[in-house]
PDB file of C-alpha atoms in Angstrom:
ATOM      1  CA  UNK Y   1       0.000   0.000   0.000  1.00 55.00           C
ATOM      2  CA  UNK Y   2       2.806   2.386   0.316  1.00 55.00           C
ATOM      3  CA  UNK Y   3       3.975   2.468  -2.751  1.00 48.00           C
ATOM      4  CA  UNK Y   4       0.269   3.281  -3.982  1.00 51.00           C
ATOM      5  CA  UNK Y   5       0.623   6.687  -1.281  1.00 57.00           C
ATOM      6  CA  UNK Y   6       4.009   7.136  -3.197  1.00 52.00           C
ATOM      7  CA  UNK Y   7       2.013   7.417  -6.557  1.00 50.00           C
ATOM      8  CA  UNK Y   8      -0.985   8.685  -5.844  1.00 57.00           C
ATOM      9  CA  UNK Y   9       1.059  11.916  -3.892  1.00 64.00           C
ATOM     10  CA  UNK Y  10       2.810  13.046  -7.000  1.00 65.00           C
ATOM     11  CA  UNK Y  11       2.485  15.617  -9.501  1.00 70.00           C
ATOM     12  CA  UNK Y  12       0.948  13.104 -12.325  1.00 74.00           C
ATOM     13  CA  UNK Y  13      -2.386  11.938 -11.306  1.00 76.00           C
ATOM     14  CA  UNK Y  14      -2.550   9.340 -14.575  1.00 79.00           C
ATOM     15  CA  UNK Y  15       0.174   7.615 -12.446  1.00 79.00           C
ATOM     16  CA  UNK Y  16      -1.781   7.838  -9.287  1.00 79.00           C
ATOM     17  CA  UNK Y  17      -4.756   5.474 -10.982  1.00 83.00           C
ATOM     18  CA  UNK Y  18      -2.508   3.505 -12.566  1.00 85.00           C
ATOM     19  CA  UNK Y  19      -1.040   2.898  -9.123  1.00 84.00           C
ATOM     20  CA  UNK Y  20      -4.780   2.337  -7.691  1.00 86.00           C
ATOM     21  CA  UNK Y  21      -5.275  -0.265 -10.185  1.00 89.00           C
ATOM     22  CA  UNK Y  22      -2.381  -2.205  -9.924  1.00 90.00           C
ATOM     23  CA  UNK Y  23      -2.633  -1.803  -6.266  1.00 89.00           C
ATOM     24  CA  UNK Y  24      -6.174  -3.286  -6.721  1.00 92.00           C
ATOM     25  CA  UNK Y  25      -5.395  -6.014  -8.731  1.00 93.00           C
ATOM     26  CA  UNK Y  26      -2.550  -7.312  -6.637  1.00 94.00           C
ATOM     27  CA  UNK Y  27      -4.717  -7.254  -3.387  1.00 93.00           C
ATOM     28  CA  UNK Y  28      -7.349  -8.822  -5.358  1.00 94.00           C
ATOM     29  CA  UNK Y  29      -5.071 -11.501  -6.014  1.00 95.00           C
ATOM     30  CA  UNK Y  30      -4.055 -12.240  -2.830  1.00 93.00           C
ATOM     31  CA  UNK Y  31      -7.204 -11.783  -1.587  1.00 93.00           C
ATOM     32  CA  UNK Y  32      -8.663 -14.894  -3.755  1.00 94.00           C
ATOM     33  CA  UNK Y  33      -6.076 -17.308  -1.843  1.00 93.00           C
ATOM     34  CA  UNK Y  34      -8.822 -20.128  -0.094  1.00 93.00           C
ATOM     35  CA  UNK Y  35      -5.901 -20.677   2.274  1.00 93.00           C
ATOM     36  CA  UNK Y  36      -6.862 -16.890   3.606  1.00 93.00           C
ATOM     37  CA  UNK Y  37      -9.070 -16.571   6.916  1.00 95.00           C
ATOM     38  CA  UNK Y  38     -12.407 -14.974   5.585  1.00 95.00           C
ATOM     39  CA  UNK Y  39     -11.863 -12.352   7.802  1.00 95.00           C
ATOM     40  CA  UNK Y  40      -8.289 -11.190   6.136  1.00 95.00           C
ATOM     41  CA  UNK Y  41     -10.596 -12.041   3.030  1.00 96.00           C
ATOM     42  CA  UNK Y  42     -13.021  -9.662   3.668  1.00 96.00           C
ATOM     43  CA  UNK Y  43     -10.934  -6.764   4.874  1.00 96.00           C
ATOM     44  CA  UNK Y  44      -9.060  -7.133   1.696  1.00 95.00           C
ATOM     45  CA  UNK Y  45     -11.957  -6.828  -0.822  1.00 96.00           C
ATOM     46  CA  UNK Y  46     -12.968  -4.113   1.361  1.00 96.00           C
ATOM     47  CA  UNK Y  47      -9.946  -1.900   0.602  1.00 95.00           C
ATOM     48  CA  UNK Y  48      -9.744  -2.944  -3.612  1.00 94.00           C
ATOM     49  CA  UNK Y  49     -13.802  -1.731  -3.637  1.00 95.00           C
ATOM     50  CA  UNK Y  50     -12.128   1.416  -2.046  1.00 94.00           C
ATOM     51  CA  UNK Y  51      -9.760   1.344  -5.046  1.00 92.00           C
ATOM     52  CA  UNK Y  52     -11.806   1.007  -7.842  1.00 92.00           C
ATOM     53  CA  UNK Y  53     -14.001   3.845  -6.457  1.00 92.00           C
ATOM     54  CA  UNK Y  54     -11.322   6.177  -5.958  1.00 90.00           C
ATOM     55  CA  UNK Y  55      -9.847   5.562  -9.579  1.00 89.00           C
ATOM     56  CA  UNK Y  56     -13.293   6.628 -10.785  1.00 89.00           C
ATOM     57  CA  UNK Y  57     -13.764   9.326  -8.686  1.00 88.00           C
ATOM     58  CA  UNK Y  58     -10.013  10.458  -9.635  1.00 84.00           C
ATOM     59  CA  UNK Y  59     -10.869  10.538 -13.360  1.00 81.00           C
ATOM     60  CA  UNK Y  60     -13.317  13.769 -12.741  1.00 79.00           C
ATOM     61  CA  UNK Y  61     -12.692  14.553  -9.773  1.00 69.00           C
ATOM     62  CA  UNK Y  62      -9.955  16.550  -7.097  1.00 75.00           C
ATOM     63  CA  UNK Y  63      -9.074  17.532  -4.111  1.00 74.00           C
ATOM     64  CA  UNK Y  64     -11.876  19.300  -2.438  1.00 80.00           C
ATOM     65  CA  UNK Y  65     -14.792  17.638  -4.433  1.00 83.00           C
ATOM     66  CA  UNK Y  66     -16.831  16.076  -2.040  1.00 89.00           C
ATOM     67  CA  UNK Y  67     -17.183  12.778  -3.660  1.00 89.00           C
ATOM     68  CA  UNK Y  68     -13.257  13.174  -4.880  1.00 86.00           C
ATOM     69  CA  UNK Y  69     -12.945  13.400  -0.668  1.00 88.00           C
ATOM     70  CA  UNK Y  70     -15.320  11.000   0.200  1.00 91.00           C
ATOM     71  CA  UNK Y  71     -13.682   8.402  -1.984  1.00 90.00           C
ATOM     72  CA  UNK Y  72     -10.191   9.361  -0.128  1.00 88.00           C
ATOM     73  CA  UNK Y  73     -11.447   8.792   3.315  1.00 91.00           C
ATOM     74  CA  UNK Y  74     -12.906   5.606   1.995  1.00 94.00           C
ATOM     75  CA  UNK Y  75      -9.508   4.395   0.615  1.00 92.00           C
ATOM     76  CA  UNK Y  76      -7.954   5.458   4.305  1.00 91.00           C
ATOM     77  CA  UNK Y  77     -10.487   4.057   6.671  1.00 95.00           C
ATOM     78  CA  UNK Y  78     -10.365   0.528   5.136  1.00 95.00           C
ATOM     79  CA  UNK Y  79      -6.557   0.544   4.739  1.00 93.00           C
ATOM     80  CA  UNK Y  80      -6.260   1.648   8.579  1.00 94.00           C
ATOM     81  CA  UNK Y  81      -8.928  -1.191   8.846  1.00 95.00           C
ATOM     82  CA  UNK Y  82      -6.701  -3.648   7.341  1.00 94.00           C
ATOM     83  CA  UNK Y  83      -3.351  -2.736   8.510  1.00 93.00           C
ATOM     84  CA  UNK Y  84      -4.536  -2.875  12.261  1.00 95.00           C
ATOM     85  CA  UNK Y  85      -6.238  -6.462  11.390  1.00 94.00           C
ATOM     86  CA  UNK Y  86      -2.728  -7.690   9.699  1.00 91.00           C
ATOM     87  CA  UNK Y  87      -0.472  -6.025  12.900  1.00 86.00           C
ATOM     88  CA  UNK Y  88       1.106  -3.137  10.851  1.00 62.00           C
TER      89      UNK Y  88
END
């Protein structure tokens, strides 16, 4: 997830979604694993809906919209949500 904050902070917001994406995807990935508790499961498709939301709110949207914002507290709250269920 860091490296997503790495893009998504920077001057070229086509980079930013890209990051979102790819950040999705990868999640997503792991996510599908049947060896994962539900719960990790869960958290995880949480966080890529959060994604996917924000990459289409990014497209028309900016800082200061409040759907633009809405979508960024999303994205934060379910990250927080995860990284306090995985211990970082």
């Amino acid at each position: 997830m860091d490296a997503v904050h790495i893009e998504t902070n920077g001057p070229d917001a086509g980079l930013g979604r890209i990051a979102l994406v790819n950040g999705a995807l990868i999640l997503g990935s792991a996510a599908s694993n049947p060896a994962l508790e539900s719960t990790y499961r869960d958290a995880a498709d949480a966080v890529v809906q959060t994604y996917e939301s924000l990459v289409v709110e990014s497209s028309s949207g900016r800082a200061g919209d409040p759907r633009f914002d809405s979508a960024v507290d999303a994205v934060n709250t379910k990250e927080r949500s995860l990284k306090e269920l995985c211990g970082d």
